[in-house]
Amino acid sequence: MVLNRVTYRRRLSYNTKSNKTRLNKTPGGKLVMLHSTKKTQLSKCGDCKCELRGVPAMRPSKMVNLSKSVKTVPRTYGGTKCGCCVRNRIVRAFLIEEQKIVAKVLKAQAAKK
């Protein structure tokens, strides 16, 4: 009669998020518990919360070993904001500056009269 009782292989003995396991049968016919890693989430844009393209979905411990060129996108705010939001920020800043210039010109014209 085969004994199908299995136990955790690490010291943590509670069913927590970091201690998820699955059963696996070895070639010798034994049932063992294999610890599975946590699922990864894609990086999200800080403004619109959409998923960022060009940034890998990895656990932070694995991400540390990657080079900076792999972790980010070669652009202003690359790796934290999506391209649409960066474009919107640039356009907004440009329009605000234009508004200030127009206001200054109107004020100068009013002073001449």
XYZ file of C-alpha atoms in Angstrom:
113
model
C 0.000 0.000 0.000
C 1.392 3.370 -1.099
C 1.480 6.188 1.443
C 0.344 9.407 -0.285
C 0.947 11.746 2.637
C 3.327 14.580 1.756
C 4.892 17.322 3.865
C 6.391 20.728 3.186
C 10.063 20.687 2.282
C 10.925 24.026 3.896
C 10.649 25.345 7.438
C 7.560 27.487 6.783
C 4.649 25.253 7.707
C 1.681 27.510 6.935
C -0.364 27.834 3.744
C 0.666 31.399 2.937
C 1.081 33.240 -0.363
C 4.830 32.648 -0.326
C 4.484 28.920 0.452
C 2.356 27.678 -2.451
C 3.143 24.161 -3.625
C 2.116 21.547 -6.140
C 2.364 17.783 -6.087
C 4.756 16.049 -8.434
C 5.479 12.402 -8.962
C 9.154 11.502 -9.269
C 10.454 8.827 -11.670
C 10.770 6.550 -8.618
C 7.031 6.822 -8.014
C 7.219 9.024 -4.900
C 4.895 12.009 -4.437
C 6.797 15.149 -3.495
C 5.800 18.783 -2.968
C 7.403 21.343 -5.275
C 7.373 24.968 -4.174
C 6.141 27.312 -6.903
C 7.216 30.906 -7.394
C 4.781 33.802 -7.203
C 3.147 34.996 -10.387
C 4.607 38.179 -11.812
C 2.723 41.301 -12.758
C 3.556 43.561 -15.668
C 4.751 47.045 -14.793
C 1.995 49.625 -15.099
C 1.964 53.271 -16.131
C 1.865 55.663 -13.180
C -0.769 57.880 -14.807
C -3.213 55.724 -16.797
C -2.408 52.323 -15.200
C -2.024 50.571 -18.580
C 0.609 47.836 -18.931
C 4.032 49.040 -20.072
C 5.523 47.515 -23.193
C 9.238 46.797 -23.315
C 9.571 46.087 -19.581
C 9.784 42.407 -18.610
C 7.424 40.895 -16.044
C 9.753 39.502 -13.386
C 9.984 39.213 -9.641
C 12.034 42.013 -8.067
C 14.779 39.593 -7.016
C 15.294 38.541 -10.651
C 14.954 42.122 -11.913
C 17.972 43.189 -9.825
C 20.297 41.055 -11.952
C 19.182 42.617 -15.258
C 20.957 45.539 -16.876
C 19.292 48.951 -16.928
C 18.700 48.787 -20.691
C 16.527 45.687 -20.241
C 14.533 47.114 -17.314
C 13.604 50.421 -18.931
C 12.743 52.018 -22.255
C 15.190 54.614 -23.689
C 12.851 57.591 -23.309
C 11.998 60.229 -20.724
C 9.997 58.498 -17.976
C 10.847 55.181 -19.718
C 9.805 52.216 -17.602
C 7.429 54.264 -15.421
C 5.059 56.048 -17.825
C 3.661 54.928 -21.189
C 4.419 56.806 -24.412
C 0.939 58.363 -24.651
C 1.173 59.876 -21.180
C 4.680 61.226 -21.873
C 3.393 62.812 -25.099
C 0.455 64.358 -23.226
C 2.801 65.790 -20.579
C 5.063 67.345 -23.222
C 2.123 68.852 -25.124
C 0.574 70.181 -21.898
C 3.863 71.806 -20.831
C 4.279 73.350 -24.304
C 0.729 74.763 -24.299
C 1.185 76.225 -20.805
C 4.381 77.975 -21.918
C 2.620 79.294 -25.037
C -0.219 80.582 -22.851
C 2.271 82.470 -20.660
C 3.905 84.060 -23.733
C 0.512 85.126 -25.134
C -0.471 86.624 -21.783
C 2.824 88.542 -21.640
C 2.330 89.901 -25.189
C -1.260 90.972 -24.435
C -0.088 92.700 -21.252
C 2.631 94.549 -23.192
C 0.122 95.671 -25.845
C -2.272 96.892 -23.173
C 0.571 98.873 -21.540
C 1.393 100.607 -24.866
C -2.171 101.926 -25.298
